[in-house]
mmCIF file of C-alpha atoms in Angstrom:
data_model
loop_
_atom_site.group_PDB
_atom_site.id
_atom_site.type_symbol
_atom_site.label_atom_id
_atom_site.label_comp_id
_atom_site.label_asym_id
_atom_site.label_seq_id
_atom_site.Cartn_x
_atom_site.Cartn_y
_atom_site.Cartn_z
ATOM 1 C CA MET A 1 141.357 145.911 104.333
ATOM 2 C CA GLN A 2 144.863 146.536 105.590
ATOM 3 C CA ILE A 3 147.897 145.739 103.424
ATOM 4 C CA SER A 4 151.338 145.077 104.877
ATOM 5 C CA PHE A 5 154.444 143.856 103.098
ATOM 6 C CA ARG A 6 158.158 143.233 103.372
ATOM 7 C CA PRO A 7 160.931 142.699 100.840
ATOM 8 C CA TYR A 8 162.706 139.355 100.798
ATOM 9 C CA GLN A 9 165.702 138.109 98.840
ATOM 10 C CA LEU A 10 165.043 134.577 97.603
ATOM 11 C CA GLN A 11 168.359 132.764 97.174
ATOM 12 C CA LEU A 12 168.795 130.160 94.432
ATOM 13 C CA LYS A 13 170.554 126.864 95.109
ATOM 14 C CA TYR A 14 172.539 127.229 91.895
ATOM 15 C CA PRO A 15 173.293 130.260 89.692
ATOM 16 C CA PHE A 16 170.397 130.258 87.240
ATOM 17 C CA THR A 17 171.397 130.873 83.631
ATOM 18 C CA ILE A 18 169.073 131.115 80.663
ATOM 19 C CA SER A 19 169.661 132.475 77.177
ATOM 20 C CA GLY A 20 170.714 136.052 77.876
ATOM 21 C CA PHE A 21 171.526 136.371 81.583
ATOM 22 C CA THR A 22 172.382 134.741 84.924
ATOM 23 C CA ARG A 23 171.070 135.424 88.431
ATOM 24 C CA THR A 24 171.770 133.971 91.883
ATOM 25 C CA ALA A 25 168.783 135.448 93.730
ATOM 26 C CA THR A 26 165.377 136.983 93.063
ATOM 27 C CA PRO A 27 163.838 139.980 94.846
ATOM 28 C CA ILE A 28 160.504 139.026 96.386
ATOM 29 C CA LEU A 29 157.847 141.095 98.085
ATOM 30 C CA LEU A 30 155.841 139.150 100.667
ATOM 31 C CA LEU A 31 152.416 140.684 101.222
ATOM 32 C CA GLU A 32 149.590 140.242 103.713
ATOM 33 C CA ILE A 33 146.041 141.562 103.568
ATOM 34 C CA LYS A 34 144.033 141.609 106.786
ATOM 35 C CA TYR A 35 140.238 141.560 106.474
ATOM 36 C CA GLU A 36 138.093 141.250 109.591
ATOM 37 C CA ASN A 37 139.709 138.363 111.514
ATOM 38 C CA TYR A 38 141.394 136.790 108.503
ATOM 39 C CA THR A 39 144.818 137.184 106.896
ATOM 40 C CA GLY A 40 145.561 136.424 103.272
ATOM 41 C CA PHE A 41 149.107 135.852 102.010
ATOM 42 C CA GLY A 42 150.457 136.949 98.652
ATOM 43 C CA GLU A 43 153.769 137.214 96.850
ATOM 44 C CA ALA A 44 155.394 139.200 94.056
ATOM 45 C CA SER A 45 158.422 137.546 92.456
ATOM 46 C CA MET A 46 160.243 140.241 90.507
ATOM 47 C CA VAL A 47 162.747 138.655 88.135
ATOM 48 C CA PRO A 48 164.881 141.448 86.656
ATOM 49 C CA TYR A 49 163.974 140.982 82.995
ATOM 50 C CA MET A 50 160.297 141.715 83.731
ATOM 51 C CA GLY A 51 161.170 145.252 84.842
ATOM 52 C CA GLU A 52 159.689 145.178 88.350
ATOM 53 C CA SER A 53 161.523 145.794 91.614
ATOM 54 C CA VAL A 54 160.902 146.367 95.297
ATOM 55 C CA GLU A 55 160.893 150.093 94.506
ATOM 56 C CA THR A 56 158.233 149.863 91.770
ATOM 57 C CA ALA A 57 156.126 147.541 93.930
ATOM 58 C CA THR A 58 156.332 149.835 96.951
ATOM 59 C CA THR A 59 155.412 152.875 94.871
ATOM 60 C CA PHE A 60 152.448 151.021 93.400
ATOM 61 C CA LEU A 61 151.203 149.836 96.795
ATOM 62 C CA SER A 62 151.314 153.408 98.114
ATOM 63 C CA LYS A 63 148.520 154.187 95.621
ATOM 64 C CA VAL A 64 146.350 151.157 96.424
ATOM 65 C CA ASN A 65 143.277 151.567 98.623
ATOM 66 C CA LEU A 66 141.062 148.477 98.865
ATOM 67 C CA SER A 67 138.590 149.985 101.343
ATOM 68 C CA ALA A 68 135.881 150.154 98.672
ATOM 69 C CA PHE A 69 135.913 146.350 98.270
ATOM 70 C CA SER A 70 134.408 143.766 100.581
ATOM 71 C CA TYR A 71 133.762 140.033 100.610
ATOM 72 C CA PRO A 72 132.720 138.371 98.356
ATOM 73 C CA PHE A 73 135.506 140.004 96.392
ATOM 74 C CA LYS A 74 134.639 140.868 92.803
ATOM 75 C CA MET A 75 137.990 140.085 91.248
ATOM 76 C CA ASP A 76 137.143 141.540 87.849
ATOM 77 C CA GLU A 77 136.485 144.922 89.469
ATOM 78 C CA ILE A 78 139.581 144.707 91.646
ATOM 79 C CA ILE A 79 141.915 143.806 88.767
ATOM 80 C CA SER A 80 140.402 146.622 86.686
ATOM 81 C CA TYR A 81 141.007 148.997 89.606
ATOM 82 C CA LEU A 82 144.637 147.897 89.916
ATOM 83 C CA ASP A 83 145.215 148.216 86.168
ATOM 84 C CA ASN A 84 143.808 151.730 86.236
ATOM 85 C CA ILE A 85 146.314 152.751 88.891
ATOM 86 C CA SER A 86 149.210 151.862 86.626
ATOM 87 C CA PRO A 87 149.765 149.762 83.485
ATOM 88 C CA GLY A 88 152.082 146.778 83.670
ATOM 89 C CA LEU A 89 153.500 145.651 87.037
ATOM 90 C CA PRO A 90 151.765 142.244 86.935
ATOM 91 C CA ALA A 91 153.829 140.704 89.767
ATOM 92 C CA ILE A 92 152.724 143.117 92.494
ATOM 93 C CA LYS A 93 149.159 142.884 91.195
ATOM 94 C CA ALA A 94 149.510 139.098 91.448
ATOM 95 C CA ALA A 95 150.542 139.440 95.088
ATOM 96 C CA ILE A 96 147.295 141.280 95.853
ATOM 97 C CA ASP A 97 145.231 138.814 93.800
ATOM 98 C CA ILE A 98 146.779 135.784 95.535
ATOM 99 C CA ALA A 99 146.226 137.270 99.006
ATOM 100 C CA LEU A 100 142.583 137.985 98.169
ATOM 101 C CA HIS A 101 142.077 134.422 96.947
ATOM 102 C CA ASP A 102 143.665 133.121 100.161
ATOM 103 C CA LEU A 103 141.229 135.316 102.090
ATOM 104 C CA SER A 104 138.266 134.158 99.998
ATOM 105 C CA GLY A 105 139.083 130.530 100.690
ATOM 106 C CA LYS A 106 139.503 131.117 104.419
ATOM 107 C CA ILE A 107 136.273 133.100 104.725
ATOM 108 C CA SER A 108 134.271 130.548 102.706
ATOM 109 C CA LYS A 109 136.081 127.646 104.410
ATOM 110 C CA GLN A 110 137.207 126.034 101.167
ATOM 111 C CA PRO A 111 140.600 125.448 99.551
ATOM 112 C CA CYS A 112 141.518 127.766 96.682
ATOM 113 C CA PHE A 113 141.490 124.929 94.154
ATOM 114 C CA GLN A 114 137.754 124.489 94.733
ATOM 115 C CA ILE A 115 137.034 128.130 93.845
ATOM 116 C CA TYR A 116 137.679 127.365 90.162
ATOM 117 C CA GLY A 117 136.560 123.743 90.180
ATOM 118 C CA SER A 118 139.976 122.095 89.946
ATOM 119 C CA ASP A 119 139.881 118.304 90.298
ATOM 120 C CA THR A 120 143.015 117.383 92.245
ATOM 121 C CA SER A 121 142.968 113.865 90.785
ATOM 122 C CA LYS A 122 143.959 115.530 87.488
ATOM 123 C CA MET A 123 147.067 117.223 88.900
ATOM 124 C CA PRO A 124 149.770 117.038 86.186
ATOM 125 C CA LEU A 125 153.370 116.089 86.812
ATOM 126 C CA THR A 126 155.552 119.125 87.379
ATOM 127 C CA THR A 127 159.083 119.681 86.119
ATOM 128 C CA TYR A 128 162.379 120.432 87.817
ATOM 129 C CA THR A 129 164.168 123.134 85.809
ATOM 130 C CA LEU A 130 167.863 122.962 84.971
ATOM 131 C CA GLY A 131 169.470 126.252 83.975
ATOM 132 C CA ILE A 132 172.377 126.353 81.523
ATOM 133 C CA ASP A 133 175.559 125.189 83.267
ATOM 134 C CA GLU A 134 178.751 123.161 83.058
ATOM 135 C CA PRO A 135 178.237 119.410 82.498
ATOM 136 C CA GLU A 136 179.282 118.335 85.996
ATOM 137 C CA VAL A 137 176.896 120.878 87.562
ATOM 138 C CA MET A 138 174.081 119.761 85.267
ATOM 139 C CA ILE A 139 174.579 116.198 86.465
ATOM 140 C CA GLY A 140 174.378 117.355 90.092
ATOM 141 C CA LYS A 141 171.097 119.144 89.358
ATOM 142 C CA VAL A 142 169.646 116.030 87.736
ATOM 143 C CA LEU A 143 170.528 113.962 90.788
ATOM 144 C CA ASP A 144 168.895 116.598 93.010
ATOM 145 C CA ALA A 145 165.692 116.387 90.964
ATOM 146 C CA ILE A 146 165.625 112.598 91.145
ATOM 147 C CA SER A 147 166.198 112.687 94.920
ATOM 148 C CA PHE A 148 163.101 114.880 95.332
ATOM 149 C CA GLY A 149 160.999 112.444 93.294
ATOM 150 C CA PHE A 150 160.583 114.469 90.086
ATOM 151 C CA LYS A 151 159.456 112.494 87.047
ATOM 152 C CA LEU A 152 160.031 115.300 84.527
ATOM 153 C CA LEU A 153 162.921 117.666 83.828
ATOM 154 C CA LYS A 154 162.965 121.003 82.047
ATOM 155 C CA ILE A 155 166.173 122.109 80.348
ATOM 156 C CA LYS A 156 167.010 125.709 79.495
ATOM 157 C CA LEU A 157 168.577 125.985 76.038
ATOM 158 C CA GLY A 158 169.421 128.783 73.623
ATOM 159 C CA SER A 159 173.220 128.700 73.850
ATOM 160 C CA ALA A 160 175.958 127.315 71.636
ATOM 161 C CA ASN A 161 176.083 124.184 73.799
ATOM 162 C CA ASP A 162 172.487 123.008 73.488
ATOM 163 C CA LYS A 163 173.273 119.495 72.278
ATOM 164 C CA LEU A 164 176.004 119.059 74.892
ATOM 165 C CA LEU A 165 173.540 119.968 77.645
ATOM 166 C CA ILE A 166 170.953 117.480 76.428
ATOM 167 C CA ASN A 167 173.532 114.717 75.974
ATOM 168 C CA THR A 168 174.873 115.419 79.471
ATOM 169 C CA VAL A 169 171.430 115.010 80.987
ATOM 170 C CA ARG A 170 170.830 111.895 78.923
ATOM 171 C CA SER A 171 174.056 110.381 80.310
ATOM 172 C CA VAL A 172 172.405 110.062 83.723
ATOM 173 C CA THR A 173 168.640 109.809 83.166
ATOM 174 C CA ASN A 174 165.966 108.810 80.673
ATOM 175 C CA LEU A 175 163.254 110.959 82.281
ATOM 176 C CA PRO A 176 161.070 112.854 79.779
ATOM 177 C CA LEU A 177 162.262 116.399 79.097
ATOM 178 C CA TYR A 178 160.694 119.779 78.446
ATOM 179 C CA VAL A 179 162.898 122.345 76.727
ATOM 180 C CA ASP A 180 162.786 126.148 76.937
ATOM 181 C CA ALA A 181 164.930 128.040 74.420
ATOM 182 C CA ASN A 182 163.972 131.430 75.942
ATOM 183 C CA GLN A 183 163.998 133.054 72.472
ATOM 184 C CA GLY A 184 167.577 131.861 71.968
ATOM 185 C CA TRP A 185 167.454 130.208 68.529
ATOM 186 C CA LYS A 186 168.486 132.504 65.683
ATOM 187 C CA THR A 187 166.784 131.146 62.559
ATOM 188 C CA LYS A 188 163.639 129.154 61.909
ATOM 189 C CA GLU A 189 165.674 126.502 60.074
ATOM 190 C CA GLU A 190 168.016 126.100 63.042
ATOM 191 C CA GLY A 191 165.034 125.962 65.360
ATOM 192 C CA LEU A 192 163.206 123.272 63.416
ATOM 193 C CA GLU A 193 166.384 121.213 63.078
ATOM 194 C CA MET A 194 166.842 121.377 66.862
ATOM 195 C CA VAL A 195 163.228 120.423 67.516
ATOM 196 C CA ASN A 196 163.578 117.310 65.338
ATOM 197 C CA TRP A 197 166.827 116.371 67.069
ATOM 198 C CA LEU A 198 165.291 116.966 70.492
ATOM 199 C CA LYS A 199 162.380 114.656 69.738
ATOM 200 C CA GLU A 200 164.872 111.853 69.172
ATOM 201 C CA LYS A 201 166.308 112.617 72.623
ATOM 202 C CA GLY A 202 163.018 112.164 74.457
ATOM 203 C CA VAL A 203 161.932 115.799 74.611
ATOM 204 C CA VAL A 204 158.132 116.133 74.709
ATOM 205 C CA LEU A 205 157.578 119.902 74.294
ATOM 206 C CA VAL A 206 159.493 123.082 73.435
ATOM 207 C CA GLU A 207 158.928 126.601 74.765
ATOM 208 C CA GLN A 208 159.591 129.883 72.975
ATOM 209 C CA PRO A 209 162.086 128.836 70.288
ATOM 210 C CA MET A 210 162.656 132.295 68.779
ATOM 211 C CA LYS A 211 162.224 135.972 69.651
ATOM 212 C CA LYS A 212 158.690 136.687 70.782
ATOM 213 C CA ASP A 213 158.177 139.270 68.015
ATOM 214 C CA ASP A 214 159.373 136.865 65.286
ATOM 215 C CA TRP A 215 155.861 135.776 64.398
ATOM 216 C CA GLU A 216 156.805 134.267 61.049
ATOM 217 C CA GLY A 217 159.713 132.251 62.455
ATOM 218 C CA ASN A 218 157.770 130.822 65.376
ATOM 219 C CA ARG A 219 154.772 130.067 63.143
ATOM 220 C CA TYR A 220 157.055 128.186 60.726
ATOM 221 C CA ILE A 221 158.527 126.023 63.494
ATOM 222 C CA THR A 222 155.083 125.297 64.944
ATOM 223 C CA LYS A 223 153.684 124.314 61.550
ATOM 224 C CA HIS A 224 156.438 121.780 60.894
ATOM 225 C CA SER A 225 157.235 120.660 64.444
ATOM 226 C CA PRO A 226 156.691 117.070 65.607
ATOM 227 C CA LEU A 227 156.445 118.448 69.184
ATOM 228 C CA PRO A 228 154.112 120.963 70.852
ATOM 229 C CA ILE A 229 155.536 124.505 70.647
ATOM 230 C CA ILE A 230 154.542 126.632 73.642
ATOM 231 C CA ALA A 231 154.551 130.449 73.809
ATOM 232 C CA ASP A 232 156.193 131.879 76.917
ATOM 233 C CA GLU A 233 157.557 135.413 76.530
ATOM 234 C CA ALA A 234 155.081 135.939 73.669
ATOM 235 C CA VAL A 235 152.085 135.696 75.992
ATOM 236 C CA GLN A 236 151.692 137.717 79.167
ATOM 237 C CA ARG A 237 148.060 138.523 79.936
ATOM 238 C CA LEU A 238 144.597 137.661 78.651
ATOM 239 C CA ALA A 239 144.690 139.929 75.596
ATOM 240 C CA ASP A 240 147.741 138.043 74.267
ATOM 241 C CA VAL A 241 146.090 134.610 74.064
ATOM 242 C CA GLU A 242 144.108 135.248 70.892
ATOM 243 C CA LYS A 243 147.167 136.822 69.224
ATOM 244 C CA ILE A 244 149.259 133.673 69.442
ATOM 245 C CA ALA A 245 146.566 131.261 68.173
ATOM 246 C CA GLY A 246 147.913 129.722 64.975
ATOM 247 C CA VAL A 247 151.481 130.757 65.828
ATOM 248 C CA TYR A 248 152.026 128.278 68.688
ATOM 249 C CA HIS A 249 150.387 125.086 69.890
ATOM 250 C CA GLY A 250 149.935 126.389 73.417
ATOM 251 C CA ILE A 251 150.717 128.961 76.092
ATOM 252 C CA ASN A 252 152.745 129.149 79.286
ATOM 253 C CA ILE A 253 150.773 130.992 81.967
ATOM 254 C CA LYS A 254 152.629 132.404 84.958
ATOM 255 C CA LEU A 255 150.824 134.206 87.758
ATOM 256 C CA MET A 256 153.590 136.819 87.838
ATOM 257 C CA LYS A 257 152.757 137.659 84.217
ATOM 258 C CA SER A 258 148.962 137.295 84.372
ATOM 259 C CA ALA A 259 148.511 139.520 87.463
ATOM 260 C CA GLY A 260 147.351 136.550 89.484
ATOM 261 C CA ILE A 261 144.940 133.635 89.730
ATOM 262 C CA TYR A 262 141.798 135.340 88.454
ATOM 263 C CA GLU A 263 143.187 136.349 85.069
ATOM 264 C CA ALA A 264 145.193 133.126 84.770
ATOM 265 C CA HIS A 265 141.912 131.227 84.957
ATOM 266 C CA LEU A 266 140.422 133.433 82.238
ATOM 267 C CA MET A 267 143.501 132.710 80.113
ATOM 268 C CA ILE A 268 142.977 128.969 80.527
ATOM 269 C CA GLN A 269 139.383 129.328 79.368
ATOM 270 C CA LYS A 270 140.389 131.509 76.403
ATOM 271 C CA ALA A 271 143.130 129.068 75.409
ATOM 272 C CA ARG A 272 140.600 126.238 75.304
ATOM 273 C CA GLU A 273 138.412 128.286 72.959
ATOM 274 C CA PHE A 274 141.317 128.272 70.488
ATOM 275 C CA ASP A 275 142.233 124.618 71.119
ATOM 276 C CA LEU A 276 145.546 125.639 72.681
ATOM 277 C CA LYS A 277 147.487 123.526 75.167
ATOM 278 C CA VAL A 278 148.186 125.117 78.560
ATOM 279 C CA LEU A 279 151.330 124.928 80.666
ATOM 280 C CA ILE A 280 151.254 126.653 84.050
ATOM 281 C CA GLY A 281 154.705 127.814 85.094
ATOM 282 C CA CYS A 282 156.453 129.978 87.643
ATOM 283 C CA MET A 283 159.277 132.394 88.315
ATOM 284 C CA SER A 284 161.592 131.921 91.316
ATOM 285 C CA GLU A 285 158.904 131.722 93.988
ATOM 286 C CA THR A 286 158.163 130.693 97.555
ATOM 287 C CA SER A 287 155.425 128.292 98.569
ATOM 288 C CA ILE A 288 152.833 131.094 98.426
ATOM 289 C CA ALA A 289 152.825 131.586 94.652
ATOM 290 C CA THR A 290 153.520 127.881 94.102
ATOM 291 C CA LEU A 291 150.358 126.873 95.949
ATOM 292 C CA ALA A 292 148.400 129.584 94.140
ATOM 293 C CA ALA A 293 149.456 128.246 90.730
ATOM 294 C CA ALA A 294 149.007 124.632 91.838
ATOM 295 C CA SER A 295 145.351 125.424 92.568
ATOM 296 C CA LEU A 296 144.866 125.894 88.806
ATOM 297 C CA ALA A 297 147.294 123.191 87.639
ATOM 298 C CA PRO A 298 144.637 120.424 87.350
ATOM 299 C CA LEU A 299 142.918 122.576 84.711
ATOM 300 C CA CYS A 300 146.120 122.610 82.611
ATOM 301 C CA ASP A 301 147.940 120.087 80.436
ATOM 302 C CA TYR A 302 151.433 120.655 81.834
ATOM 303 C CA ALA A 303 153.019 122.152 84.954
ATOM 304 C CA ASP A 304 156.390 123.717 85.747
ATOM 305 C CA LEU A 305 156.054 124.721 89.408
ATOM 306 C CA ASP A 306 159.419 123.966 90.957
ATOM 307 C CA GLY A 307 160.164 127.243 92.779
ATOM 308 C CA PRO A 308 160.525 125.893 96.335
ATOM 309 C CA PHE A 309 162.873 123.128 95.166
ATOM 310 C CA LEU A 310 165.259 125.515 93.402
ATOM 311 C CA THR A 311 165.705 127.905 96.329
ATOM 312 C CA SER A 312 167.608 127.629 99.602
ATOM 313 C CA ASN A 313 165.660 129.960 101.908
ATOM 314 C CA ASN A 314 161.964 129.439 101.216
ATOM 315 C CA PRO A 315 160.404 130.906 104.399
ATOM 316 C CA TYR A 316 157.456 128.478 104.298
ATOM 317 C CA GLN A 317 157.058 124.726 104.293
ATOM 318 C CA THR A 318 157.472 123.150 100.866
ATOM 319 C CA PRO A 319 154.050 122.069 99.591
ATOM 320 C CA ALA A 320 153.335 118.349 99.828
ATOM 321 C CA PHE A 321 154.879 116.550 96.842
ATOM 322 C CA ARG A 322 154.587 112.890 95.879
ATOM 323 C CA ASP A 323 155.403 110.882 92.738
ATOM 324 C CA GLY A 324 156.290 114.020 90.800
ATOM 325 C CA LYS A 325 153.068 115.898 91.633
ATOM 326 C CA TYR A 326 151.872 118.395 94.204
ATOM 327 C CA VAL A 327 149.364 117.027 96.682
ATOM 328 C CA LEU A 328 146.932 119.790 97.650
ATOM 329 C CA SER A 329 145.384 119.784 101.094
ATOM 330 C CA ASN A 330 141.771 120.522 101.980
ATOM 331 C CA GLU A 331 142.798 123.390 104.266
ATOM 332 C CA ALA A 332 140.916 126.616 103.626
ATOM 333 C CA GLY A 333 142.647 129.123 101.345
ATOM 334 C CA LEU A 334 146.045 128.366 99.865
ATOM 335 C CA GLY A 335 146.902 125.782 102.500
ATOM 336 C CA LEU A 336 150.137 127.616 103.325
ATOM 337 C CA ASN A 337 152.095 126.366 106.338
ATOM 338 C CA LEU A 338 154.153 129.070 107.999
#
């Protein structure tokens, strides 16, 4: 197997602000793996707060040799091999995993969603995410989302203006809302008060209300919350799922945290063992990682896979989207259109 890659700067349509920082672009590494007469496509989206970069990805790839593996790819052995090269770095590992799944689908002549038994008729609605911004900009983002046909919005909170942001959105739409506080609420009492207020405003779930290591605070909010409380920063890979059972109602899985599709699927299965809800989300991503995550979305309760709609230079066709949901094709592999 031959790996090739190139860095790419993914530009955001709007400056993207969450509790703690703002960015206008995301460094991406676009990866290809050639095997026999097939090419698989993968992607690493390296948002700064996760600690990965083009430099760390390039250094990691210089140590990777996949010549010992052949089709059918044993993903458990490959992920173990990658983890043994270096701890962490889940995004570049996800790029390799996604490319191998694309290859597997092309070789076996089946779409990736069939590999894990996803029923496309159960595809959940996906959200359009609105970062923290001035009211007039928030309104523009809402109108963008509606123009694309989104039926759900996700609002980033965790600032002093949380209620203003929600009221601004509510001034132009009654669409259901997801909320992500990104660890921004300071006390469990404040958090629970906000959750109760948000329910009155048509919010249907809340992600990561308090710091990920504030187990007592997040457990308190979950216990008393009228809405599902979903762990985001508190859960990264498979080993984290069991830890958050009883502290949250569910988990947010992102391929850039889970090291790809294979482990994300294991996380879904583990979450079900603990009766946890599952949201599948994304970073700032092109159509490659979006299609990869969408292949698992029918196995989940919620989806937040809006990457191609929030960026201005996606180098691939936006995946088919209708009535607020992705429409997966029966093309072999990811179904990526170049």
